[in-house]
Amino acid sequence: MDNFAHFVRVYIEDTDVGGIVYYANYFKFMERARTEYFRTLGYNKPALMSASQLVVRDVSLRYIKPAYLDDQLFVSGSIKKVSSFSLEMTQNISRDETVIAKARVRLACIDPLTKTLSKFPQTIFEELKSRINT
Amino acid sequence: MDNFAHFVRVYIEDTDVGGIVYYANYFKFMERARTEYFRTLGYNKPALMSASQLVVRDVSLRYIKPAYLDDQLFVSGSIKKVSSFSLEMTQNISRDETVIAKARVRLACIDPLTKTLSKFPQTIFEELKSRINT
Amino acid sequence: MDNFAHFVRVYIEDTDVGGIVYYANYFKFMERARTEYFRTLGYNKPALMSASQLVVRDVSLRYIKPAYLDDQLFVSGSIKKVSSFSLEMTQNISRDETVIAKARVRLACIDPLTKTLSKFPQTIFEELKSRINT
Amino acid sequence: MDNFAHFVRVYIEDTDVGGIVYYANYFKFMERARTEYFRTLGYNKPALMSASQLVVRDVSLRYIKPAYLDDQLFVSGSIKKVSSFSLEMTQNISRDETVIAKARVRLACIDPLTKTLSKFPQTIFEELKSRINT
């Protein structure tokens, strides 16, 4: 069972001259899904955002089948590891129940001003830990 | 005579499934050219940027011919009007001496914190006025 | 009354270092709304798409207030003029019932292979004409 | 010694509300560098492009330090493995001689029409093999 899932429609802006979704745009789709998930955990509150910012530290993505204009994609995610400063997730992109891309993402919590590592706010940390999905 | 010109190469990221440059990306190309121009006027200095920020208020663009992958485009610009708070320019995008898009842009100077109108720093204002191109 | 309306959520990908939505991205939002509208008119059928392609010929946009991360925007549109080869629309972007951007767009129907003007398929033409919104 | 290197200037379009380059945009920078490299190998000729298309199959990227507006980045690459159907490369992004991101990319050669695997044209294959950088 995944922690979250989000639908994404493919528009012309997402495609390229090869007739498929441009490879960098998968990372936009994955972040939209993560953002909607964090929103449900209370992470978009201005107070939190001013205290901490999530940035991607490592990402890997395997493209299995191309995505096309008008596709309705389903972007899921599962929390795999949580530490005081970082978070690891897997994310899949599917179309009609077929996985077309698989990713792994590691996010770090940083101070928005200094851009240095900063601990997750305690409530967020506990919340994330309780949702680890093995 | 234009005030400035900047070369832009079209990459896959700029194209869409129609085989041409996606229409919104022309605005990126125009901003790159404006940025390089403002840089020559000293506008990218951190001190200036913290005091004022340029935002687009009005833009219009006519697409004359499509642009394609690998095209080497030439983006020019001319200052047409300058006031205490705003700046008007025309910009052309050309390929092989043929204009393929024509634009008009009005930029406003705002305070980066309050996002409200703010006068141009005096030196920038004088500089811009001296370059009006009729 | 507008012909159509579409909700758009602002994600990090849409923002820039100024803390607001990057000015070129409004054109993506407007195209998403148009695409969803044309879909309701049957314009995304592969047979139609292979016979004709819509491209933007002229666009103008006035930025009235900035849009921010997490904003839920409402993108509407009204058909203003239809000819055998082109279509004119107005589009508004709103947040909480306040219009933050106003645009005018002229689209041309072209042959996808030759990129030259091509008449709208007759059924689409009749459909569009019947929806002119004055 | 890398096989190739390409300069990239960071513009507003590349940044996000966090004040840094948006994480997906690094993949655009890396593709620009690869494109310029393939161009030097003759890969952008229309005849070749109609016979074969390069698509990314796997990518991984480690973000070491953030990139900022106006940064002048240096994107390098080295060919690590070549097979009849695919190509593996490492790519680094640097600023002032400091590596700020490290990537690994696997590209596959596909038929542009069927989107299925297709052998590299023989001359390109030999060229790529002769440039393997260990």
Coordinates of C-alpha atoms in Angstrom, one line a residue:
Chain A
M1 CA 0.0 0.0 0.0
D2 CA 1.3 3.4 -1.0
N3 CA 1.1 6.4 1.3
F4 CA -0.3 8.6 -1.3
A5 CA -1.3 9.0 -5.0
H6 CA -2.1 11.9 -7.2
F7 CA -3.5 12.1 -10.8
V8 CA -1.6 14.2 -13.4
R9 CA -3.0 15.0 -16.9
V10 CA -0.3 15.4 -19.6
Y11 CA -0.6 18.7 -21.4
I12 CA 1.3 20.1 -24.5
E13 CA 3.7 21.9 -22.2
D14 CA 4.9 18.5 -20.9
T15 CA 5.7 17.0 -24.3
D16 CA 8.6 17.4 -26.6
V17 CA 9.5 17.0 -30.3
G18 CA 9.8 13.3 -29.9
G19 CA 6.1 13.1 -29.3
I20 CA 6.5 12.0 -25.7
V21 CA 6.7 13.6 -22.2
Y22 CA 10.1 15.3 -21.8
Y23 CA 12.2 13.3 -19.4
A24 CA 12.7 16.2 -16.9
N25 CA 9.0 16.7 -16.5
Y26 CA 8.5 13.4 -14.7
F27 CA 10.2 15.2 -11.7
K28 CA 7.6 17.9 -11.8
F29 CA 4.8 15.3 -11.7
M30 CA 6.5 13.5 -8.7
E31 CA 6.9 16.7 -6.8
R32 CA 3.2 17.6 -7.3
A33 CA 2.3 14.3 -5.8
R34 CA 4.7 14.8 -2.8
T35 CA 3.4 18.3 -2.3
E36 CA -0.2 17.2 -2.1
Y37 CA 0.8 14.5 0.3
F38 CA 2.8 16.9 2.6
R39 CA -0.2 19.2 2.5
T40 CA -2.3 16.5 4.1
L41 CA 0.3 16.3 6.8
G42 CA 0.1 20.0 7.5
Y43 CA 3.4 20.8 5.8
N44 CA 2.2 23.7 3.8
K45 CA 1.4 26.0 6.7
P46 CA 3.3 29.3 6.4
A47 CA 4.8 28.8 9.9
L48 CA 6.3 25.5 9.0
M49 CA 7.6 26.7 5.6
S50 CA 9.4 29.6 7.2
A51 CA 11.0 27.3 9.7
S52 CA 12.1 24.5 7.3
Q53 CA 12.3 23.8 3.6
L54 CA 12.5 20.4 1.9
V55 CA 15.0 20.0 -0.9
V56 CA 15.9 17.0 -3.0
R57 CA 19.3 15.5 -2.3
D58 CA 19.3 12.4 -4.4
V59 CA 17.0 11.1 -7.1
S60 CA 17.0 8.2 -9.5
L61 CA 14.4 7.4 -12.1
R62 CA 13.9 4.5 -14.5
Y63 CA 11.8 5.2 -17.6
I64 CA 9.9 2.0 -18.5
K65 CA 7.4 3.2 -21.1
P66 CA 6.9 6.6 -22.6
A67 CA 4.0 8.9 -21.6
Y68 CA 2.0 10.8 -24.2
L69 CA -0.1 13.9 -24.6
D70 CA -3.5 13.6 -22.9
D71 CA -2.4 10.6 -20.7
Q72 CA -3.9 10.5 -17.3
L73 CA -1.0 9.5 -15.0
F74 CA -1.2 8.2 -11.5
V75 CA 1.7 9.2 -9.3
S76 CA 2.1 7.3 -6.1
G77 CA 4.6 7.4 -3.2
S78 CA 5.8 5.5 -0.1
I79 CA 7.9 6.7 2.7
K80 CA 10.8 4.3 3.2
K81 CA 13.1 5.9 5.7
V82 CA 13.0 9.0 8.0
S83 CA 15.9 10.6 10.0
S84 CA 16.1 13.9 11.9
F85 CA 17.2 15.6 8.7
S86 CA 16.0 13.5 5.8
L87 CA 13.4 11.4 4.2
E88 CA 13.5 8.6 1.7
M89 CA 10.7 7.7 -0.6
T90 CA 9.9 5.5 -3.6
Q91 CA 7.5 6.8 -6.3
N92 CA 5.8 5.1 -9.2
I93 CA 4.2 6.7 -12.2
S94 CA 1.4 4.5 -13.8
R95 CA -1.0 4.6 -16.7
D96 CA -4.0 2.2 -16.7
E97 CA -2.5 0.2 -13.9
T98 CA 0.8 -0.2 -15.7
V99 CA 3.9 1.3 -14.1
I100 CA 5.7 3.4 -16.7
A101 CA 8.4 4.9 -14.4
K102 CA 9.9 4.0 -11.0
A103 CA 11.8 6.5 -8.8
R104 CA 13.6 6.8 -5.5
V105 CA 14.0 10.2 -3.9
R106 CA 15.9 11.4 -0.8
L107 CA 14.8 14.8 0.6
A108 CA 16.6 16.8 3.2
C109 CA 15.2 19.4 5.6
I110 CA 17.1 22.7 5.4
D111 CA 16.9 26.1 6.9
P112 CA 15.4 28.4 4.2
L113 CA 17.8 31.2 5.0
T114 CA 21.1 29.5 5.5
K115 CA 20.4 26.6 3.1
T116 CA 22.1 24.3 5.7
L117 CA 20.6 21.1 7.2
S118 CA 18.0 21.7 9.8
K119 CA 16.0 19.1 11.8
F120 CA 12.4 18.4 10.9
P121 CA 9.9 20.2 13.2
Q122 CA 9.1 17.6 15.9
T123 CA 5.5 17.1 15.0
I124 CA 6.3 16.5 11.3
F125 CA 9.1 14.1 12.2
E126 CA 6.8 12.0 14.4
E127 CA 4.1 12.1 11.7
L128 CA 6.5 11.0 9.0
K129 CA 8.0 8.2 11.1
S130 CA 4.6 6.8 11.9
R131 CA 3.9 6.4 8.2
I132 CA 7.0 4.5 7.1
N133 CA 5.9 1.9 4.6
T134 CA 7.9 -1.2 4.3
Chain B
M1 CA 19.2 50.0 -34.1
D2 CA 18.3 47.7 -31.2
N3 CA 19.6 48.3 -27.7
F4 CA 20.6 44.7 -27.3
A5 CA 20.6 41.2 -28.8
H6 CA 21.2 37.7 -27.5
F7 CA 21.5 34.3 -29.2
V8 CA 19.4 31.4 -28.0
R9 CA 19.8 27.8 -29.1
V10 CA 16.6 25.7 -29.2
Y11 CA 16.9 22.5 -27.2
I12 CA 14.5 19.5 -26.8
E13 CA 13.2 21.1 -23.5
D14 CA 11.8 24.0 -25.6
T15 CA 9.9 21.9 -28.1
D16 CA 6.5 20.3 -27.9
V17 CA 4.6 17.4 -29.5
G18 CA 3.7 19.6 -32.5
G19 CA 7.4 19.6 -33.5
I20 CA 7.9 23.3 -32.8
V21 CA 8.9 25.5 -29.9
Y22 CA 6.1 25.6 -27.3
Y23 CA 4.5 29.0 -27.3
A24 CA 5.2 29.9 -23.7
N25 CA 8.9 29.3 -24.1
Y26 CA 9.3 32.4 -26.3
F27 CA 8.8 34.4 -23.1
K28 CA 11.8 32.6 -21.5
F29 CA 13.9 33.5 -24.5
M30 CA 12.9 37.1 -24.3
E31 CA 13.6 37.3 -20.6
R32 CA 17.1 35.8 -21.1
A33 CA 17.9 38.6 -23.5
R34 CA 16.5 41.3 -21.2
T35 CA 18.5 39.8 -18.3
E36 CA 21.7 39.9 -20.2
Y37 CA 21.0 43.5 -21.2
F38 CA 20.2 44.6 -17.6
R39 CA 23.4 42.9 -16.5
T40 CA 25.4 45.2 -18.8
L41 CA 23.6 48.1 -17.1
G42 CA 24.7 46.9 -13.7
Y43 CA 21.2 45.6 -12.7
N44 CA 22.3 42.2 -11.4
K45 CA 24.3 43.5 -8.5
P46 CA 22.9 42.0 -5.3
A47 CA 22.5 45.4 -3.7
L48 CA 20.2 46.5 -6.5
M49 CA 18.3 43.3 -6.6
S50 CA 17.5 43.6 -2.9
A51 CA 16.3 47.1 -3.4
S52 CA 14.1 46.6 -6.4
Q53 CA 12.7 43.8 -8.6
L54 CA 11.5 44.0 -12.2
V55 CA 8.2 42.2 -13.0
V56 CA 6.3 42.0 -16.3
R57 CA 3.0 43.9 -16.2
D58 CA 1.9 43.6 -19.8
V59 CA 3.1 41.5 -22.7
S60 CA 1.9 40.8 -26.2
L61 CA 3.5 38.5 -28.7
R62 CA 2.8 37.7 -32.4
Y63 CA 4.0 34.4 -33.7
I64 CA 4.9 34.8 -37.3
K65 CA 6.8 31.6 -38.2
P66 CA 7.4 28.5 -36.0
A67 CA 10.8 27.9 -34.4
Y68 CA 12.3 24.3 -34.5
L69 CA 14.7 22.1 -32.6
D70 CA 18.4 23.2 -33.1
D71 CA 17.4 26.7 -34.4
Q72 CA 19.8 29.4 -33.5
L73 CA 17.5 32.3 -32.6
F74 CA 18.5 36.0 -32.2
V75 CA 16.5 37.9 -29.6
S76 CA 16.7 41.6 -29.8
G77 CA 15.2 44.5 -27.8
S78 CA 14.7 48.2 -27.8
I79 CA 13.7 50.5 -24.9
K80 CA 10.7 52.6 -26.0
K81 CA 9.5 54.4 -22.8
V82 CA 10.8 54.9 -19.3
S83 CA 8.9 56.2 -16.3
S84 CA 9.8 56.3 -12.6
F85 CA 8.2 53.0 -12.0
S86 CA 8.1 51.2 -15.4
L87 CA 9.8 50.5 -18.7
E88 CA 8.4 49.6 -22.1
M89 CA 10.3 47.6 -24.7
T90 CA 9.8 45.9 -28.0
Q91 CA 11.5 42.6 -28.7
N92 CA 12.0 40.6 -31.9
I93 CA 13.0 37.0 -32.3
S94 CA 14.7 36.2 -35.6
R95 CA 16.2 33.3 -37.4
D96 CA 18.6 33.8 -40.3
E97 CA 17.7 37.5 -40.5
T98 CA 13.9 36.7 -40.7
V99 CA 11.8 38.0 -37.8
I100 CA 9.7 35.0 -36.6
A101 CA 8.1 36.7 -33.6
K102 CA 7.4 40.3 -32.5
A103 CA 6.7 41.3 -28.9
R104 CA 6.0 44.3 -26.7
V105 CA 6.7 44.1 -22.9
R106 CA 6.0 46.5 -20.1
L107 CA 8.0 46.0 -16.9
A108 CA 7.3 47.5 -13.5
C109 CA 9.8 48.1 -10.7
I110 CA 8.5 46.7 -7.4
D111 CA 9.7 46.3 -3.9
P112 CA 10.8 42.7 -3.5
L113 CA 9.2 42.4 0.0
T114 CA 5.9 44.2 -0.3
K115 CA 5.5 43.4 -4.1
T116 CA 4.2 47.0 -4.5
L117 CA 5.4 49.6 -7.0
S118 CA 8.8 51.1 -6.2
K119 CA 10.8 53.7 -8.1
F120 CA 13.8 52.6 -10.1
P121 CA 17.1 53.3 -8.3
Q122 CA 18.1 56.8 -9.6
T123 CA 21.3 55.6 -11.5
I124 CA 19.3 52.9 -13.3
F125 CA 16.5 55.3 -14.1
E126 CA 19.0 57.8 -15.7
E127 CA 20.7 55.0 -17.6
L128 CA 17.5 53.6 -19.0
K129 CA 16.2 57.0 -20.0
S130 CA 19.4 57.7 -21.9
R131 CA 18.9 54.6 -23.9
I132 CA 15.4 55.2 -25.2
N133 CA 15.3 54.0 -28.8
T134 CA 12.8 55.7 -31.0
Chain C
M1 CA -20.9 33.9 -18.9
D2 CA -17.7 32.2 -19.9
N3 CA -17.6 29.2 -22.1
F4 CA -15.3 27.3 -19.8
A5 CA -13.3 27.3 -16.6
H6 CA -10.5 25.1 -15.2
F7 CA -8.8 25.0 -11.8
V8 CA -5.0 25.1 -11.6
R9 CA -3.0 24.6 -8.5
V10 CA 0.4 26.4 -8.2
Y11 CA 3.3 24.1 -7.5
I12 CA 7.0 24.8 -6.9
E13 CA 7.8 24.2 -10.6
D14 CA 5.6 27.2 -11.4
T15 CA 7.4 29.7 -9.1
D16 CA 10.6 31.7 -9.4
V17 CA 13.2 33.3 -7.2
G18 CA 10.9 36.4 -6.8
G19 CA 8.6 34.2 -4.8
I20 CA 5.8 34.4 -7.4
V21 CA 4.6 32.5 -10.4
Y22 CA 7.0 32.9 -13.3
Y23 CA 5.4 35.1 -16.0
A24 CA 5.7 32.6 -18.8
N25 CA 3.9 29.9 -16.8
Y26 CA 0.6 31.8 -17.0
F27 CA 0.5 30.7 -20.7
K28 CA 0.8 27.1 -19.6
F29 CA -2.2 27.5 -17.3
M30 CA -4.2 29.1 -20.1
E31 CA -3.5 26.3 -22.5
R32 CA -4.5 23.7 -19.9
A33 CA -7.9 25.4 -19.7
R34 CA -8.3 25.6 -23.4
T35 CA -7.2 22.0 -23.9
E36 CA -9.8 20.8 -21.4
Y37 CA -12.4 22.9 -23.2
F38 CA -11.5 21.6 -26.6
R39 CA -11.7 18.1 -25.2
T40 CA -15.3 18.6 -24.3
L41 CA -15.9 19.7 -28.0
G42 CA -14.3 16.5 -29.2
Y43 CA -11.1 18.1 -30.4
N44 CA -8.7 15.6 -28.8
K45 CA -9.8 12.7 -30.9
P46 CA -6.7 11.3 -32.8
A47 CA -8.5 11.5 -36.2
L48 CA -9.0 15.3 -35.7
M49 CA -5.5 15.9 -34.3
S50 CA -3.9 14.2 -37.3
A51 CA -6.0 16.4 -39.6
S52 CA -5.5 19.8 -37.9
Q53 CA -3.5 21.4 -35.2
L54 CA -4.2 24.6 -33.2
V55 CA -1.3 27.0 -32.8
V56 CA -1.2 30.4 -31.1
R57 CA -0.8 33.3 -33.5
D58 CA -1.2 36.3 -31.1
V59 CA -1.4 36.6 -27.4
S60 CA -1.5 39.4 -25.0
L61 CA -1.6 39.2 -21.2
R62 CA -1.9 41.8 -18.4
Y63 CA -0.6 40.8 -15.0
I64 CA -2.7 42.5 -12.4
K65 CA -1.7 40.8 -9.1
P66 CA 1.0 38.1 -8.5
A67 CA 0.1 34.4 -8.0
Y68 CA 1.9 32.5 -5.3
L69 CA 2.8 28.9 -4.3
D70 CA -0.2 26.8 -3.4
D71 CA -2.7 29.3 -4.9
Q72 CA -5.7 27.6 -6.4
L73 CA -6.3 29.6 -9.6
F74 CA -9.4 29.6 -11.8
V75 CA -8.7 29.9 -15.5
S76 CA -11.8 30.9 -17.6
G77 CA -12.3 31.6 -21.3
S78 CA -14.7 32.9 -23.8
I79 CA -14.8 32.5 -27.6
K80 CA -15.0 35.9 -29.2
K81 CA -14.5 35.3 -33.0
V82 CA -14.4 32.3 -35.3
S83 CA -13.3 32.2 -38.9
S84 CA -12.5 29.3 -41.2
F85 CA -8.9 29.3 -40.1
S86 CA -8.8 31.0 -36.7
L87 CA -10.3 31.5 -33.3
E88 CA -10.2 34.4 -30.9
M89 CA -10.7 34.1 -27.2
T90 CA -10.4 36.1 -24.0
Q91 CA -9.1 34.3 -20.9
N92 CA -9.1 35.4 -17.2
I93 CA -7.1 34.0 -14.3
S94 CA -8.7 34.5 -10.9
R95 CA -8.0 33.8 -7.3
D96 CA -10.8 33.9 -4.7
E97 CA -13.1 35.7 -7.2
T98 CA -10.5 38.4 -8.0
V99 CA -9.1 38.6 -11.5
I100 CA -5.3 38.5 -11.3
A101 CA -4.6 38.3 -15.1
K102 CA -6.5 39.0 -18.3
A103 CA -5.5 37.7 -21.7
R104 CA -6.5 37.7 -25.3
V105 CA -5.4 34.8 -27.6
R106 CA -5.8 34.2 -31.3
L107 CA -5.4 30.6 -32.4
A108 CA -4.9 29.4 -36.0
C109 CA -5.7 26.0 -37.4
I110 CA -2.8 24.5 -39.3
D111 CA -1.9 21.4 -41.1
P112 CA 0.3 19.4 -38.8
L113 CA 2.7 18.3 -41.5
T114 CA 3.1 21.4 -43.6
K115 CA 2.5 23.9 -40.8
T116 CA 0.5 26.0 -43.2
L117 CA -3.0 27.3 -42.5
S118 CA -5.8 24.7 -42.8
K119 CA -9.6 25.1 -42.4
F120 CA -11.1 23.9 -39.2
P121 CA -12.9 20.5 -39.7
Q122 CA -16.5 21.5 -40.5
T123 CA -18.1 20.0 -37.4
I124 CA -15.6 21.8 -35.1
F125 CA -16.1 25.0 -37.0
E126 CA -19.9 24.9 -36.6
E127 CA -19.5 24.0 -32.9
L128 CA -17.1 26.8 -32.2
K129 CA -19.3 29.4 -34.1
S130 CA -22.4 28.3 -32.1
R131 CA -20.5 29.1 -28.9
I132 CA -19.4 32.7 -29.6
N133 CA -19.8 34.6 -26.5
T134 CA -20.4 38.3 -26.8
Chain D
M1 CA 39.4 13.9 -18.8
D2 CA 35.8 14.5 -19.7
N3 CA 34.5 14.0 -23.3
F4 CA 32.7 17.3 -23.3
A5 CA 31.7 20.4 -21.3
H6 CA 29.1 23.1 -21.9
F7 CA 28.4 26.4 -20.0
V8 CA 24.9 27.1 -18.8
R9 CA 23.8 30.5 -17.3
V10 CA 21.0 30.3 -14.7
Y11 CA 18.1 32.5 -15.6
I12 CA 14.9 33.4 -13.6
E13 CA 13.0 30.6 -15.5
D14 CA 15.3 28.1 -13.9
T15 CA 14.8 29.2 -10.3
D16 CA 12.0 28.5 -7.8
V17 CA 10.4 30.1 -4.7
G18 CA 13.2 28.5 -2.6
G19 CA 15.6 30.9 -4.2
I20 CA 17.6 28.1 -5.9
V21 CA 17.5 26.3 -9.2
Y22 CA 14.4 24.0 -9.4
Y23 CA 15.6 20.4 -9.1
A24 CA 14.1 19.2 -12.4
N25 CA 15.9 21.8 -14.3
Y26 CA 19.3 20.2 -13.8
F27 CA 18.1 17.6 -16.2
K28 CA 17.6 20.3 -18.8
F29 CA 21.1 21.6 -18.3
M30 CA 22.5 18.1 -18.7
E31 CA 20.6 17.4 -21.9
R32 CA 21.8 20.7 -23.4
A33 CA 25.4 19.6 -22.8
R34 CA 24.7 16.1 -24.2
T35 CA 23.0 17.7 -27.3
E36 CA 26.0 19.9 -28.0
Y37 CA 28.3 16.9 -27.7
F38 CA 26.2 14.8 -30.0
R39 CA 26.2 17.6 -32.4
T40 CA 29.9 17.5 -32.6
L41 CA 29.6 13.8 -33.5
G42 CA 27.2 14.5 -36.3
Y43 CA 24.1 13.3 -34.4
N44 CA 21.9 16.3 -35.2
K45 CA 21.8 15.7 -38.9
P46 CA 18.2 15.3 -40.1
A47 CA 18.9 12.0 -41.8
L48 CA 20.2 10.5 -38.5
M49 CA 17.4 11.9 -36.4
S50 CA 14.7 10.4 -38.7
A51 CA 16.5 7.0 -38.4
S52 CA 17.0 7.0 -34.6
Q53 CA 16.1 8.9 -31.5
L54 CA 17.9 8.9 -28.2
V55 CA 15.8 8.6 -25.1
V56 CA 16.8 8.5 -21.4
R57 CA 16.2 5.1 -19.8
D58 CA 17.7 5.6 -16.3
V59 CA 19.0 8.7 -14.6
S60 CA 20.3 9.4 -11.1
L61 CA 21.4 12.7 -9.7
R62 CA 23.0 13.8 -6.4
Y63 CA 22.5 17.4 -5.5
I64 CA 25.5 18.5 -3.5
K65 CA 25.2 22.3 -3.3
P66 CA 22.4 24.5 -4.6
A67 CA 22.7 26.6 -7.8
Y68 CA 21.5 30.2 -7.8
L69 CA 20.2 32.9 -10.2
D70 CA 23.0 34.2 -12.4
D71 CA 25.3 31.3 -11.7
Q72 CA 27.5 30.3 -14.6
L73 CA 27.5 26.5 -14.5
F74 CA 29.8 24.1 -16.3
V75 CA 28.2 20.8 -17.3
S76 CA 30.6 18.0 -18.3
G77 CA 30.1 14.4 -19.4
S78 CA 32.0 11.2 -20.0
I79 CA 31.0 8.2 -22.0
K80 CA 31.3 5.1 -19.8
K81 CA 29.7 2.2 -21.7
V82 CA 28.3 1.7 -25.2
S83 CA 26.2 -1.2 -26.5
S84 CA 24.4 -1.6 -29.8
F85 CA 21.3 -0.1 -28.3
S86 CA 22.4 2.1 -25.4
L87 CA 24.9 4.4 -24.0
E88 CA 26.0 5.2 -20.4
M89 CA 27.4 8.5 -19.2
T90 CA 28.4 10.3 -16.1
Q91 CA 27.8 14.0 -15.9
N92 CA 29.0 16.6 -13.4
I93 CA 27.7 20.2 -12.9
S94 CA 30.2 22.6 -11.4
R95 CA 30.5 26.2 -10.4
D96 CA 33.9 27.8 -9.9
E97 CA 35.6 24.4 -10.1
T98 CA 33.4 23.0 -7.4
V99 CA 31.2 20.1 -8.3
I100 CA 27.6 20.9 -7.2
A101 CA 25.8 17.9 -8.7
K102 CA 26.8 14.5 -10.0
A103 CA 24.7 12.3 -12.4
R104 CA 24.6 9.0 -14.2
V105 CA 22.5 8.7 -17.3
R106 CA 21.7 5.7 -19.5
L107 CA 20.3 6.5 -23.0
A108 CA 18.7 4.1 -25.4
C109 CA 18.5 4.4 -29.1
I110 CA 14.9 3.9 -30.4
D111 CA 13.0 4.0 -33.6
P112 CA 11.2 7.4 -33.7
L113 CA 8.0 5.9 -35.2
T114 CA 7.6 2.7 -33.2
K115 CA 9.3 3.9 -30.0
T116 CA 11.0 0.5 -29.8
L117 CA 14.7 -0.2 -29.4
S118 CA 16.7 0.3 -32.5
K119 CA 20.5 -0.1 -33.1
F120 CA 22.7 3.0 -33.3
P121 CA 23.6 3.8 -36.9
Q122 CA 27.0 2.0 -37.4
T123 CA 29.1 5.2 -37.8
I124 CA 27.7 6.7 -34.6
F125 CA 28.2 3.4 -32.8
E126 CA 31.9 3.2 -33.8
E127 CA 32.4 6.9 -32.9
L128 CA 30.8 6.5 -29.5
K129 CA 32.8 3.3 -28.7
S130 CA 36.1 5.0 -29.6
R131 CA 35.3 7.7 -27.0
I132 CA 34.7 5.5 -24.0
N133 CA 36.3 7.3 -21.1
T134 CA 37.4 5.1 -18.2

